């Protein structure tokens, strides 16, 4: 099963080399067929030049430049329209995600033939390093609200780091979110539409370089919009968007 890794990048010239090298070395070590797809989201620094240079060093790297509109969600969606693998992971450019965790996701998907594999930083075995206290409080509150409103047990919906089969990702379209609320839209749609999933503990480490692109004040209403959309779909769509199950093969006699 070929793995595609979609990475949005905006002004990540300092973080992206270590992220991509570590990712390539790890996936190659385990012999996982893969491609690394980076969307340069119209960066204002030297991200594009760095990516061009890295293509000569990392044979599985391809990159695109999103001409616009721009934003985290748009950048991820740009990559999700262009990957070629059998499954696809959304991975961060700032070294916050661990490539070893991605390997665990991949083998978990193979092991159980899951439609999705979600990470959890807050379950047993998960961990966070240098997580800003205010951001952590808001994160836990947001995830609690999502759990209560949708009646789910999964406790880390806002975690962007997740793995989906290609057919699952196709079943989640059309995408609505232009910004970080895409991280909530994808897993909630998967759950509401009946795709099965496994949860694997993962780690998260705060970035070493640059600044976070997530602006909490701007995102509250956008997260709420997606939550309401998924609630409406769950209770009022009458299953129109549910996962289509393949009919059983006829038994020959």
Short mmCIF file of C-alpha atoms in Angstrom, two decimals:
data_model
loop_
_atom_site.label_atom_id
_atom_site.label_comp_id
_atom_site.label_asym_id
_atom_site.label_seq_id
_atom_site.Cartn_x
_atom_site.Cartn_y
_atom_site.Cartn_z
CA UNK A 1 0.00 0.00 0.00
CA UNK A 2 1.62 3.21 -1.18
CA UNK A 3 1.60 5.96 1.44
CA UNK A 4 1.27 9.63 0.50
CA UNK A 5 2.19 12.28 3.05
CA UNK A 6 0.62 15.70 2.48
CA UNK A 7 2.43 18.56 4.21
CA UNK A 8 1.24 22.19 4.07
CA UNK A 9 4.07 24.70 4.37
CA UNK A 10 3.93 28.45 4.84
CA UNK A 11 7.20 30.22 5.70
CA UNK A 12 8.85 27.01 6.93
CA UNK A 13 12.34 27.44 5.44
CA UNK A 14 14.00 26.59 8.77
CA UNK A 15 11.82 23.63 9.78
CA UNK A 16 11.12 21.90 6.49
CA UNK A 17 14.61 20.42 5.79
CA UNK A 18 14.76 18.50 9.07
CA UNK A 19 11.12 17.45 8.77
CA UNK A 20 11.51 16.03 5.27
CA UNK A 21 14.87 14.35 5.86
CA UNK A 22 13.63 12.67 9.01
CA UNK A 23 10.43 11.56 7.31
CA UNK A 24 12.24 10.14 4.28
CA UNK A 25 14.87 8.31 6.33
CA UNK A 26 12.24 6.76 8.62
CA UNK A 27 9.86 5.59 5.87
CA UNK A 28 12.79 4.22 3.85
CA UNK A 29 14.14 2.36 6.88
CA UNK A 30 10.88 0.42 7.13
CA UNK A 31 10.65 -0.12 3.37
CA UNK A 32 7.32 1.70 3.09
CA UNK A 33 6.53 2.73 -0.50
CA UNK A 34 5.69 6.40 -0.31
CA UNK A 35 5.68 9.90 -1.69
CA UNK A 36 6.07 13.14 0.23
CA UNK A 37 3.84 15.89 -1.16
CA UNK A 38 4.51 19.39 0.13
CA UNK A 39 2.22 22.29 -0.68
CA UNK A 40 4.12 25.57 -0.54
CA UNK A 41 1.30 27.95 0.39
CA UNK A 42 2.74 31.03 -1.32
CA UNK A 43 5.47 31.42 1.31
CA UNK A 44 7.11 34.81 1.64
CA UNK A 45 10.47 33.38 2.72
CA UNK A 46 12.78 30.89 0.94
CA UNK A 47 10.58 27.82 1.47
CA UNK A 48 10.16 27.23 -2.25
CA UNK A 49 13.90 27.45 -2.96
CA UNK A 50 14.62 25.08 -0.06
CA UNK A 51 12.09 22.58 -1.42
CA UNK A 52 13.62 22.76 -4.90
CA UNK A 53 17.03 21.99 -3.44
CA UNK A 54 15.67 19.10 -1.37
CA UNK A 55 14.15 17.41 -4.44
CA UNK A 56 17.72 16.57 -5.49
CA UNK A 57 18.36 14.93 -2.11
CA UNK A 58 15.02 13.21 -1.43
CA UNK A 59 13.84 11.13 -4.42
CA UNK A 60 10.28 10.66 -3.11
CA UNK A 61 9.67 14.39 -2.61
CA UNK A 62 7.32 16.36 -4.85
CA UNK A 63 6.14 19.86 -4.13
CA UNK A 64 3.47 22.18 -5.41
CA UNK A 65 2.93 25.89 -4.99
CA UNK A 66 -0.65 26.83 -4.21
CA UNK A 67 -1.32 30.04 -6.15
CA UNK A 68 -4.31 30.88 -3.98
CA UNK A 69 -6.58 31.25 -2.24
CA UNK A 70 -4.22 30.55 0.62
CA UNK A 71 -4.63 29.26 4.14
CA UNK A 72 -3.90 26.02 5.99
CA UNK A 73 -7.04 24.26 4.80
CA UNK A 74 -6.58 25.37 1.20
CA UNK A 75 -2.96 24.17 1.25
CA UNK A 76 -3.91 20.73 2.59
CA UNK A 77 -6.77 20.46 0.10
CA UNK A 78 -4.39 21.36 -2.74
CA UNK A 79 -2.25 18.37 -1.79
CA UNK A 80 -5.25 16.09 -1.27
CA UNK A 81 -6.27 16.70 -4.89
CA UNK A 82 -2.84 15.66 -6.19
CA UNK A 83 -1.49 12.72 -4.17
CA UNK A 84 -1.11 9.35 -5.89
CA UNK A 85 -0.97 6.86 -3.01
CA UNK A 86 -3.43 4.27 -1.71
CA UNK A 87 -3.61 6.10 1.63
CA UNK A 88 -2.76 9.62 2.70
CA UNK A 89 -1.59 11.24 5.93
CA UNK A 90 -1.71 14.90 6.85
CA UNK A 91 1.62 15.77 8.48
CA UNK A 92 2.95 19.07 9.83
CA UNK A 93 6.00 20.86 8.46
CA UNK A 94 7.22 22.20 11.81
CA UNK A 95 8.62 18.92 13.23
CA UNK A 96 5.74 18.63 15.71
CA UNK A 97 4.77 15.19 14.36
CA UNK A 98 6.99 12.11 14.74
CA UNK A 99 7.68 9.98 11.63
CA UNK A 100 7.85 6.88 13.84
CA UNK A 101 4.23 7.53 14.78
CA UNK A 102 3.32 7.63 11.09
CA UNK A 103 4.85 4.17 10.70
CA UNK A 104 2.61 2.95 13.54
CA UNK A 105 -0.44 4.48 11.82
CA UNK A 106 0.47 2.78 8.54
CA UNK A 107 0.89 -0.69 10.02
CA UNK A 108 -2.25 -0.28 12.11
CA UNK A 109 -4.23 0.45 8.95
CA UNK A 110 -2.80 -2.65 7.26
CA UNK A 111 -3.35 -4.81 10.32
CA UNK A 112 -7.06 -4.07 10.68
CA UNK A 113 -7.97 -2.85 7.19
CA UNK A 114 -9.21 0.38 8.77
CA UNK A 115 -10.63 3.25 6.73
CA UNK A 116 -8.81 5.77 8.96
CA UNK A 117 -6.21 5.82 11.71
CA UNK A 118 -6.36 8.75 14.14
CA UNK A 119 -3.70 9.89 16.55
CA UNK A 120 -4.32 10.83 20.17
CA UNK A 121 -1.90 12.90 22.19
CA UNK A 122 -4.04 12.51 25.31
CA UNK A 123 -4.60 8.75 25.59
CA UNK A 124 -2.28 6.31 27.37
CA UNK A 125 1.03 6.25 25.52
CA UNK A 126 0.57 9.70 23.97
CA UNK A 127 2.58 12.72 25.02
CA UNK A 128 3.10 16.41 24.37
CA UNK A 129 6.36 18.35 24.73
CA UNK A 130 6.41 22.07 25.50
CA UNK A 131 2.69 22.53 24.85
CA UNK A 132 1.66 26.15 25.63
CA UNK A 133 -0.66 26.05 28.70
CA UNK A 134 -3.37 28.34 27.25
CA UNK A 135 -3.41 26.45 23.95
CA UNK A 136 -3.64 23.16 25.86
CA UNK A 137 -6.60 24.38 27.91
CA UNK A 138 -8.47 25.56 24.81
CA UNK A 139 -7.62 22.31 23.01
CA UNK A 140 -9.02 20.13 25.79
CA UNK A 141 -12.14 22.30 26.09
CA UNK A 142 -12.78 22.20 22.34
CA UNK A 143 -12.38 18.43 22.22
CA UNK A 144 -14.70 18.01 25.21
CA UNK A 145 -17.40 20.09 23.50
CA UNK A 146 -17.04 18.07 20.30
CA UNK A 147 -17.30 14.79 22.20
CA UNK A 148 -20.40 15.87 24.08
CA UNK A 149 -22.23 17.34 21.08
CA UNK A 150 -21.53 14.45 18.71
CA UNK A 151 -21.60 11.67 21.28
CA UNK A 152 -18.18 10.26 20.42
CA UNK A 153 -15.40 8.87 22.62
CA UNK A 154 -12.41 9.99 20.55
CA UNK A 155 -10.59 12.70 22.50
CA UNK A 156 -8.27 14.42 19.98
CA UNK A 157 -10.35 15.48 16.99
CA UNK A 158 -8.38 18.73 16.58
CA UNK A 159 -5.14 16.82 16.01
CA UNK A 160 -4.29 17.27 12.33
CA UNK A 161 -2.07 14.17 12.20
CA UNK A 162 -4.26 11.41 10.75
CA UNK A 163 -4.19 8.72 8.06
CA UNK A 164 -6.98 7.96 5.57
CA UNK A 165 -7.42 5.46 2.76
CA UNK A 166 -7.80 7.03 -0.67
CA UNK A 167 -11.42 5.87 -1.02
CA UNK A 168 -12.18 7.28 2.42
CA UNK A 169 -10.80 10.67 1.47
CA UNK A 170 -12.88 10.62 -1.71
CA UNK A 171 -15.94 9.87 0.40
CA UNK A 172 -15.35 12.95 2.58
CA UNK A 173 -15.65 15.39 -0.32
CA UNK A 174 -16.58 18.11 -0.96
CA UNK A 175 -14.30 19.84 1.53
CA UNK A 176 -15.64 22.98 3.16
CA UNK A 177 -12.88 24.30 5.42
CA UNK A 178 -10.36 26.86 4.16
CA UNK A 179 -8.39 27.06 7.41
CA UNK A 180 -7.40 24.94 10.43
CA UNK A 181 -11.00 23.79 10.85
CA UNK A 182 -10.20 21.25 8.13
CA UNK A 183 -8.48 19.24 10.89
CA UNK A 184 -11.91 18.84 12.51
CA UNK A 185 -13.92 18.46 9.31
CA UNK A 186 -12.10 15.38 8.04
CA UNK A 187 -12.39 13.09 11.09
CA UNK A 188 -15.90 14.22 12.03
CA UNK A 189 -17.18 13.57 8.52
CA UNK A 190 -15.47 10.16 8.57
CA UNK A 191 -17.23 9.24 11.81
CA UNK A 192 -20.61 10.67 10.81
CA UNK A 193 -20.46 8.92 7.43
CA UNK A 194 -19.73 5.51 8.92
CA UNK A 195 -16.06 4.94 8.12
CA UNK A 196 -14.30 2.75 10.67
CA UNK A 197 -11.17 3.92 12.43
CA UNK A 198 -8.50 2.97 14.94
CA UNK A 199 -6.85 5.29 17.46
CA UNK A 200 -3.10 5.15 18.03
CA UNK A 201 -1.28 7.20 20.72
CA UNK A 202 1.10 9.74 19.23
CA UNK A 203 3.45 12.46 20.40
CA UNK A 204 3.51 16.18 19.68
CA UNK A 205 6.50 18.52 20.09
CA UNK A 206 6.31 22.29 19.92
CA UNK A 207 8.08 23.88 16.96
CA UNK A 208 11.71 24.98 17.23
CA UNK A 209 11.59 27.65 14.54
CA UNK A 210 9.14 30.30 13.43
CA UNK A 211 5.71 30.87 14.90
CA UNK A 212 2.46 28.94 14.92
CA UNK A 213 0.07 29.75 12.07
CA UNK A 214 -2.98 28.90 14.20
CA UNK A 215 -4.74 32.06 15.39
CA UNK A 216 -7.11 30.95 18.15
CA UNK A 217 -9.24 34.11 18.14
CA UNK A 218 -9.94 33.71 14.43
CA UNK A 219 -10.76 30.00 14.55
CA UNK A 220 -13.52 29.65 17.17
CA UNK A 221 -16.45 30.41 14.90
CA UNK A 222 -14.94 28.37 12.04
CA UNK A 223 -14.59 25.27 14.23
CA UNK A 224 -18.15 25.81 15.47
CA UNK A 225 -19.43 26.07 11.88
CA UNK A 226 -17.94 22.68 10.98
CA UNK A 227 -19.24 21.12 14.20
CA UNK A 228 -22.76 22.35 13.42
CA UNK A 229 -22.50 21.13 9.83
CA UNK A 230 -21.53 17.64 11.00
CA UNK A 231 -24.35 17.63 13.57
CA UNK A 232 -26.85 18.54 10.86
CA UNK A 233 -25.49 15.86 8.56
CA UNK A 234 -25.58 13.24 11.33
CA UNK A 235 -29.20 13.84 12.33
CA UNK A 236 -30.90 15.19 9.20
CA UNK A 237 -29.14 13.89 6.06
CA UNK A 238 -30.95 10.52 6.27
CA UNK A 239 -27.72 8.70 5.44
CA UNK A 240 -27.27 10.28 2.02
CA UNK A 241 -23.53 10.68 2.58
CA UNK A 242 -22.89 7.40 4.40
CA UNK A 243 -20.09 5.08 3.37
CA UNK A 244 -21.22 2.89 0.51
CA UNK A 245 -20.75 -0.77 1.34
CA UNK A 246 -19.84 -3.17 -1.42
CA UNK A 247 -22.46 -5.82 -2.12
CA UNK A 248 -21.47 -9.33 -1.12
CA UNK A 249 -20.16 -11.51 -3.93
CA UNK A 250 -22.66 -14.15 -5.05
CA UNK A 251 -21.97 -17.65 -3.77
CA UNK A 252 -21.54 -20.18 -6.56
CA UNK A 253 -23.21 -23.54 -6.08
#
